[in-house]
N, CA, C and O atoms as a GROMACS GRO file, in nm:
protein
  364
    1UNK      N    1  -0.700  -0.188   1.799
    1UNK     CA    2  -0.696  -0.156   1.658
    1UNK      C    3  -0.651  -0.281   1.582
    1UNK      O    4  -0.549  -0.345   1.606
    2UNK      N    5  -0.761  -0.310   1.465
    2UNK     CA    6  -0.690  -0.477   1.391
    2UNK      C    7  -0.598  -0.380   1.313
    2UNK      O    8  -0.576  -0.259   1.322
    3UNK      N    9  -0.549  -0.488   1.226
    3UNK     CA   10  -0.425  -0.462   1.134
    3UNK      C   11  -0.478  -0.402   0.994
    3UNK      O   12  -0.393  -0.352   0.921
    4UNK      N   13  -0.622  -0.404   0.948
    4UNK     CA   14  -0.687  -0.340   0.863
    4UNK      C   15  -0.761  -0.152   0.903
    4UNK      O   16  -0.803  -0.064   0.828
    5UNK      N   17  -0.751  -0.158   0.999
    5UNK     CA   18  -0.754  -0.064   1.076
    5UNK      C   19  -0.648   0.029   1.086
    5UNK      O   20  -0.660   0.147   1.053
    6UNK      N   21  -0.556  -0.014   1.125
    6UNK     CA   22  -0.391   0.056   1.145
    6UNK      C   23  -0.350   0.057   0.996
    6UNK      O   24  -0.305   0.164   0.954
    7UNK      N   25  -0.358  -0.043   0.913
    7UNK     CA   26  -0.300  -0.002   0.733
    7UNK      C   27  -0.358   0.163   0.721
    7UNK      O   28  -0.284   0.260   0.708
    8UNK      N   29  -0.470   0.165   0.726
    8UNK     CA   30  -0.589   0.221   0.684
    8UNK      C   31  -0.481   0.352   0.746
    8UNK      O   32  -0.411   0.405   0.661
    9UNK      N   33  -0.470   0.397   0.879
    9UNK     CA   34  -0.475   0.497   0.941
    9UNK      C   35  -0.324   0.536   0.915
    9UNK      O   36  -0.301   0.656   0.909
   10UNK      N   37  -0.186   0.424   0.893
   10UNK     CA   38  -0.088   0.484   0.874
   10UNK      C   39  -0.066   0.554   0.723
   10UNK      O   40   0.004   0.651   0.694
   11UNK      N   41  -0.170   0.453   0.616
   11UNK     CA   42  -0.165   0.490   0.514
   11UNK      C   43  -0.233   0.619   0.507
   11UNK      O   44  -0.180   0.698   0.428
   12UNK      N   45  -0.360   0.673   0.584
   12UNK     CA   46  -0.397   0.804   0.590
   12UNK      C   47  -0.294   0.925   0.631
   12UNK      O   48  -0.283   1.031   0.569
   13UNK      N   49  -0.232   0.892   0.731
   13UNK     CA   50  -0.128   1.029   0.769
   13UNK      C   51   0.013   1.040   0.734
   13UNK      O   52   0.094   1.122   0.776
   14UNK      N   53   0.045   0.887   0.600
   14UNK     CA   54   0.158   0.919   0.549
   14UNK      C   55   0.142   0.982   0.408
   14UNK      O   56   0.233   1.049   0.360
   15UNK      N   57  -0.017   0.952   0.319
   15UNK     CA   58   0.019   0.998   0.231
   15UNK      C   59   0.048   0.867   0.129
   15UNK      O   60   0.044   0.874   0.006
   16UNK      N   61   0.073   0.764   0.196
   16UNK     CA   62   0.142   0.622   0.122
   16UNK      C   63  -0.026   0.546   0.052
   16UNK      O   64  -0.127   0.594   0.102
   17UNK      N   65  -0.043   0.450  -0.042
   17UNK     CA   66  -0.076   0.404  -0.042
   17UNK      C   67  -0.133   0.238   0.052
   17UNK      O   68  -0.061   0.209   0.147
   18UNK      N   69  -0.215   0.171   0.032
   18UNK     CA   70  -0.232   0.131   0.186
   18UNK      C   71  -0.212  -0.027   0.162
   18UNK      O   72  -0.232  -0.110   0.252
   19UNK      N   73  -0.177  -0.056   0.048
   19UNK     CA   74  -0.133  -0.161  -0.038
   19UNK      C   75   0.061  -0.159   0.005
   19UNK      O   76   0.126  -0.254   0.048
   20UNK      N   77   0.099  -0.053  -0.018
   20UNK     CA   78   0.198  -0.049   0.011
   20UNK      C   79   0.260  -0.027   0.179
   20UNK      O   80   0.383  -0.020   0.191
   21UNK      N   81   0.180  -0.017   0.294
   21UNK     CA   82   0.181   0.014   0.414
   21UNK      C   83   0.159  -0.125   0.459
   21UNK      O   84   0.222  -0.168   0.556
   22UNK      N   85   0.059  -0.209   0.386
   22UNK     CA   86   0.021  -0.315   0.447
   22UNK      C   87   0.143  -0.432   0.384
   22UNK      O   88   0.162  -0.548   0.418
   23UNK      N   89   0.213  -0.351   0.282
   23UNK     CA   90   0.324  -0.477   0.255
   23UNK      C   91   0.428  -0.455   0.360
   23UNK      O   92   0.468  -0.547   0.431
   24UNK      N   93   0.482  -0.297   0.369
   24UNK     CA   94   0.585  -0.295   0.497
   24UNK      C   95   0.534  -0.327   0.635
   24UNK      O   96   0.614  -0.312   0.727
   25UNK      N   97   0.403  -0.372   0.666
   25UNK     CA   98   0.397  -0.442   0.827
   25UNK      C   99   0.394  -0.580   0.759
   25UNK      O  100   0.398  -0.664   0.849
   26UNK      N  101   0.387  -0.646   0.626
   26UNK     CA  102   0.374  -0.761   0.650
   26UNK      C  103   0.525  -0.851   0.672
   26UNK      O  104   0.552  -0.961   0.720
   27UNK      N  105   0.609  -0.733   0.605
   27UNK     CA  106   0.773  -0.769   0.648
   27UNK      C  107   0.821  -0.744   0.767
   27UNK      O  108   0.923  -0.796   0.812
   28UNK      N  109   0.748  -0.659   0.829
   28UNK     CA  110   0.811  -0.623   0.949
   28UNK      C  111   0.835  -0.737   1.062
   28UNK      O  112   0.949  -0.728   1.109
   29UNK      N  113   0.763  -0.833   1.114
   29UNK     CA  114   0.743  -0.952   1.142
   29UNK      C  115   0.924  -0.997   1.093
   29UNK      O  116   1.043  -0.996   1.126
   30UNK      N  117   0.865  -1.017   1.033
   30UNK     CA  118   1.008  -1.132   0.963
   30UNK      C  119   1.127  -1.056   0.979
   30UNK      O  120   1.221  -1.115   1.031
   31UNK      N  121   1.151  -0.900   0.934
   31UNK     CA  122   1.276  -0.846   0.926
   31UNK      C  123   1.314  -0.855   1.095
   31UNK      O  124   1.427  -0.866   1.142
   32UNK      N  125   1.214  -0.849   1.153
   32UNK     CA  126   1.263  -0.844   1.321
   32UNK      C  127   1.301  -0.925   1.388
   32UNK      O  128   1.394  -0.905   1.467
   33UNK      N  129   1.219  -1.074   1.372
   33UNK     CA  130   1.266  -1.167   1.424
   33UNK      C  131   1.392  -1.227   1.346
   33UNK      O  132   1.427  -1.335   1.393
   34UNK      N  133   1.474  -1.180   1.232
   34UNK     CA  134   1.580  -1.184   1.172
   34UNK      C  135   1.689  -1.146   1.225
   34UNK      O  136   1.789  -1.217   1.233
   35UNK      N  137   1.678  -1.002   1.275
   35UNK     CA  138   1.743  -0.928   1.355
   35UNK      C  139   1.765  -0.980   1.501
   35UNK      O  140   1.882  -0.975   1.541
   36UNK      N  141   1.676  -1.025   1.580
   36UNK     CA  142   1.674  -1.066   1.685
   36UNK      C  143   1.721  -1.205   1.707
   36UNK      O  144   1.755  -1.244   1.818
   37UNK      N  145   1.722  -1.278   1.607
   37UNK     CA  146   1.790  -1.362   1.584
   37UNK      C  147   1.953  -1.374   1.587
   37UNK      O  148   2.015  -1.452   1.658
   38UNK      N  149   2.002  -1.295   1.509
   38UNK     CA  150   2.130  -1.239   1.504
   38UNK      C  151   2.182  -1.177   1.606
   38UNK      O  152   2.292  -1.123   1.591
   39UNK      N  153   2.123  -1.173   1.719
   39UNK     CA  154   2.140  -1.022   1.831
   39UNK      C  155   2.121  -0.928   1.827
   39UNK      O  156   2.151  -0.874   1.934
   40UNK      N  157   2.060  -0.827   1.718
   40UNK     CA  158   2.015  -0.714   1.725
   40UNK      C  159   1.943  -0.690   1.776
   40UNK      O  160   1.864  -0.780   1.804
   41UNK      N  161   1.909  -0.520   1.837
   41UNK     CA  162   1.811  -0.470   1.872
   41UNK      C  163   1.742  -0.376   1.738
   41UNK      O  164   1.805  -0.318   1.650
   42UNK      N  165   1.582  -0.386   1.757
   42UNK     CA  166   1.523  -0.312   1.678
   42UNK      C  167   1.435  -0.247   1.722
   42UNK      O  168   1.340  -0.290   1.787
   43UNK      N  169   1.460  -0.108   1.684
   43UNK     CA  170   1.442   0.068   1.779
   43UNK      C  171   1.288   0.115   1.691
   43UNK      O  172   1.288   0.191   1.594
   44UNK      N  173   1.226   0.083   1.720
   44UNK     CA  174   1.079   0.193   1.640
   44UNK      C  175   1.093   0.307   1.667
   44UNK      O  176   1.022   0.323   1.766
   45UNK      N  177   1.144   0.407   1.641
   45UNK     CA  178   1.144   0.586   1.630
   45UNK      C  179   1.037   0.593   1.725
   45UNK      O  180   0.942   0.518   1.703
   46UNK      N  181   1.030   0.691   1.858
   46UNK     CA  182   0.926   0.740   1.886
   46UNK      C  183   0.810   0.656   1.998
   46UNK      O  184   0.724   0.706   2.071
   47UNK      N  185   0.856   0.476   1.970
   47UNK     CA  186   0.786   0.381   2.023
   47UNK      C  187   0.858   0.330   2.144
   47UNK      O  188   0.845   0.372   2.259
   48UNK      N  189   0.949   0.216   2.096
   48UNK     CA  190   1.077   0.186   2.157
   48UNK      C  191   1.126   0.113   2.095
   48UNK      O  192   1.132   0.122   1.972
   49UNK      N  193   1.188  -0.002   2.181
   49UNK     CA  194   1.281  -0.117   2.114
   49UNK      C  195   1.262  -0.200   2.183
   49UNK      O  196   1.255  -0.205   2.306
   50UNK      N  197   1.246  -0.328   2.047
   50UNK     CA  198   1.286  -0.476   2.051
   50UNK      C  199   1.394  -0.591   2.089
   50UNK      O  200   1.465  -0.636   1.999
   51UNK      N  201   1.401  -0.620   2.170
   51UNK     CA  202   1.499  -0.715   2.213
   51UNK      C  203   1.501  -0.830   2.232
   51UNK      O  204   1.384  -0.869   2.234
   52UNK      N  205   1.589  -0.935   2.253
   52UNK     CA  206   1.562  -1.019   2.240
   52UNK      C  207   1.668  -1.105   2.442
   52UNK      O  208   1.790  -1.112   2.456
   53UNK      N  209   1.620  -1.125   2.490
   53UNK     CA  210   1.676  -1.146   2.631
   53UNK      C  211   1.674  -1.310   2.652
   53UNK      O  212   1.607  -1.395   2.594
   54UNK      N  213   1.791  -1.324   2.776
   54UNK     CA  214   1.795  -1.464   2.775
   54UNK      C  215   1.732  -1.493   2.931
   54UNK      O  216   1.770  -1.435   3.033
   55UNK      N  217   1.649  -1.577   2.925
   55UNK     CA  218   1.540  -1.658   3.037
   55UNK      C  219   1.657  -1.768   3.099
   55UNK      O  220   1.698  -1.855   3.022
   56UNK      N  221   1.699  -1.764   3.211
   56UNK     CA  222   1.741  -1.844   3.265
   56UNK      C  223   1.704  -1.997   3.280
   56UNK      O  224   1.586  -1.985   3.249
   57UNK      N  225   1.718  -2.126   3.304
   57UNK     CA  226   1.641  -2.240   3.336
   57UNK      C  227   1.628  -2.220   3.467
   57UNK      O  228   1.684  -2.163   3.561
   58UNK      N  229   1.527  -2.295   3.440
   58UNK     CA  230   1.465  -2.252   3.608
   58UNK      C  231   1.306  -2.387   3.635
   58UNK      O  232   1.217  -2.438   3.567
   59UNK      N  233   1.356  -2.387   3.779
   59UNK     CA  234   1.176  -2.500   3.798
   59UNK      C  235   1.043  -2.468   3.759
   59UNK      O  236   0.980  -2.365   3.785
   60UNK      N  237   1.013  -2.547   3.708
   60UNK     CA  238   0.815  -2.507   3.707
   60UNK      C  239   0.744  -2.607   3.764
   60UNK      O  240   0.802  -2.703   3.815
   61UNK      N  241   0.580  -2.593   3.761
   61UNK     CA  242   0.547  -2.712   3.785
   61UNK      C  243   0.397  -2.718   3.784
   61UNK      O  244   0.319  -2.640   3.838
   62UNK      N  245   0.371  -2.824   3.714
   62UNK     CA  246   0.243  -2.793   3.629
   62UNK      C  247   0.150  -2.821   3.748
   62UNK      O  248   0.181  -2.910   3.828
   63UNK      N  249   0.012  -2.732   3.767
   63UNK     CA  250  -0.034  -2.672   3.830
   63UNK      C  251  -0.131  -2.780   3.834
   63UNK      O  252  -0.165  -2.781   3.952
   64UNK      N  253  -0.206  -2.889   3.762
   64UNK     CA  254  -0.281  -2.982   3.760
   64UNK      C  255  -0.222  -3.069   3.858
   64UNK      O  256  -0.255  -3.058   3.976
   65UNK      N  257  -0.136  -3.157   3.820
   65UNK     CA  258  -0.080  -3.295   3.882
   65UNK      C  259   0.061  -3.240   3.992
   65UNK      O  260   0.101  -3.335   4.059
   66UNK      N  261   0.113  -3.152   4.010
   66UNK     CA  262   0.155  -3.077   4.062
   66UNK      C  263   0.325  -3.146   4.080
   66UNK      O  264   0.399  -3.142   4.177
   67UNK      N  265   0.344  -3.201   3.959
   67UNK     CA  266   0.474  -3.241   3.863
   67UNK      C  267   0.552  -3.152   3.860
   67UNK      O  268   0.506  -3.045   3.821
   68UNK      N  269   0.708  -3.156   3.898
   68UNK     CA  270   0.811  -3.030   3.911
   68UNK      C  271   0.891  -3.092   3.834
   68UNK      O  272   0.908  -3.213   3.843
   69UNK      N  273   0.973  -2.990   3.718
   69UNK     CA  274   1.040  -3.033   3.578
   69UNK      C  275   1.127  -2.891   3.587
   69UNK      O  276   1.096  -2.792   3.654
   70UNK      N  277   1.250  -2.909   3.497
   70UNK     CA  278   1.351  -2.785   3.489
   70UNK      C  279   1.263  -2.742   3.314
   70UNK      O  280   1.220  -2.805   3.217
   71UNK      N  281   1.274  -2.623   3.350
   71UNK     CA  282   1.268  -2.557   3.219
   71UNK      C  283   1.397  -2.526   3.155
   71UNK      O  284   1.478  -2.472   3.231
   72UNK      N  285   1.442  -2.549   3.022
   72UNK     CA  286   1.556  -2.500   2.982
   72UNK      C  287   1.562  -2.352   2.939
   72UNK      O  288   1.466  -2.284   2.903
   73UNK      N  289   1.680  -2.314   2.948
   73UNK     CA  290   1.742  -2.142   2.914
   73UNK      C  291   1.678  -2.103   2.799
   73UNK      O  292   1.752  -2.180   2.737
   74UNK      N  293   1.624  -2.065   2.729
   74UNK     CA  294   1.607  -1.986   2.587
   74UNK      C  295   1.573  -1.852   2.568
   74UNK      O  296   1.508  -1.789   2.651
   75UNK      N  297   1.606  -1.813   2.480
   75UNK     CA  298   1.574  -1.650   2.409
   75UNK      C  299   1.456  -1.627   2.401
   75UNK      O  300   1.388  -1.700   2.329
   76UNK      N  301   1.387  -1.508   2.481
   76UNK     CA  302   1.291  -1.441   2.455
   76UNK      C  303   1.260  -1.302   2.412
   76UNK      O  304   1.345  -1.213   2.424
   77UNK      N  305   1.150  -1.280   2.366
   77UNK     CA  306   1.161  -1.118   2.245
   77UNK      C  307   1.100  -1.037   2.405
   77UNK      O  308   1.007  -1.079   2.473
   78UNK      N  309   1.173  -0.931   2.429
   78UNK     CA  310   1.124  -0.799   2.528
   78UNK      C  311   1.119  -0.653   2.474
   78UNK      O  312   1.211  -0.601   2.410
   79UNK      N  313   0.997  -0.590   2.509
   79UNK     CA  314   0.993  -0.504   2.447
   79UNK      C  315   1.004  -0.362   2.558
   79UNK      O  316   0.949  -0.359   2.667
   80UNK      N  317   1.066  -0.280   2.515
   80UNK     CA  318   1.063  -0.160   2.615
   80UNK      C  319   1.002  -0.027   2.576
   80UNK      O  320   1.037   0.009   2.464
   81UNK      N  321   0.935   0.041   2.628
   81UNK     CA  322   0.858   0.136   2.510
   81UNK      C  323   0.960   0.260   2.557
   81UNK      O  324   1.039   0.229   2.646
   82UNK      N  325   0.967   0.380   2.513
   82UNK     CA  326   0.989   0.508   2.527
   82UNK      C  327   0.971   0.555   2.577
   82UNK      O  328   0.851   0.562   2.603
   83UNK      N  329   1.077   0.652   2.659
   83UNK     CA  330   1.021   0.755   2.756
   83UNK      C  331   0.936   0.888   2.684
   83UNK      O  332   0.909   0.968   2.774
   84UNK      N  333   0.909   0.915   2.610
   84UNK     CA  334   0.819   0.979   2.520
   84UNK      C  335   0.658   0.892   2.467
   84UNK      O  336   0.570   0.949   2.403
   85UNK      N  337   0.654   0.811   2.492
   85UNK     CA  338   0.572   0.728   2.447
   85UNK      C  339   0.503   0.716   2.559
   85UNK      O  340   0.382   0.741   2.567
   86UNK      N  341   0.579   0.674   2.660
   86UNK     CA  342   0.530   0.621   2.819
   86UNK      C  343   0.450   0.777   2.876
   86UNK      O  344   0.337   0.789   2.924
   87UNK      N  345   0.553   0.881   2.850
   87UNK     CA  346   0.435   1.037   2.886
   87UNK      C  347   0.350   1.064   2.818
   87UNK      O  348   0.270   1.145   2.865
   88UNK      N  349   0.323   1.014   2.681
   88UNK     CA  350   0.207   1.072   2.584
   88UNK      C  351   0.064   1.035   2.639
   88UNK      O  352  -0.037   1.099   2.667
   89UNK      N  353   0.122   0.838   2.645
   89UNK     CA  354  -0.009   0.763   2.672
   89UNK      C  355  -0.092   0.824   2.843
   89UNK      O  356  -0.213   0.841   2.861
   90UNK      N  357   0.011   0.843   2.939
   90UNK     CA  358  -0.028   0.881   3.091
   90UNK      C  359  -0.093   1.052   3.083
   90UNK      O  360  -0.151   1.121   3.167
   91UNK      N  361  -0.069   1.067   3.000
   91UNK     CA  362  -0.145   1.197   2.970
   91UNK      C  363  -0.081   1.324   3.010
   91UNK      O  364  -0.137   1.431   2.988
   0.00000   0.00000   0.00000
């Protein structure tokens, strides 16, 4: 589903205008990685939640020239869906 697609369909079963649906996903982006920034988690009702987890450093090694380098530690966004969500989709 594109993102003109999904305006379209949340704005159909809320009732909202789709001008105004397509402004709250265009913040959504930003309010999250705001949050996740800060350490928060951010919970979608019904979906799941956003997190933000820390990746250890660790070896890699590029697969061409077969060069081994440390990767450094950084924050990555993980997402976990719902146990309601996870039974809807499996049917």
């Amino acid at each position: 589903m594109k993102k003109d697609e999904l305006v379209s369909a949340l704005a159909e079963a809320s009732g909202e205008t789709k001008a105004s649906v397509g402004a709250i996903l265009g913040v959504l982006a930003s309010v999250s990685e705001s949050a996740l920034k800060d350490g928060k988690a951010v919970t979608l009702p019904g979906v799941g939640k956003l997190e933000a987890a820390e990746r250890p450093a660790r070896e890699v090694r590029n697969p061409q020239t077969g060069e081994k380098k440390m990767a450094e530690a950084h924050m990555a966004p993980k997402f976990k869906f719902s146990m309601p969500f996870k039974a809807a989709i499996r049917g």
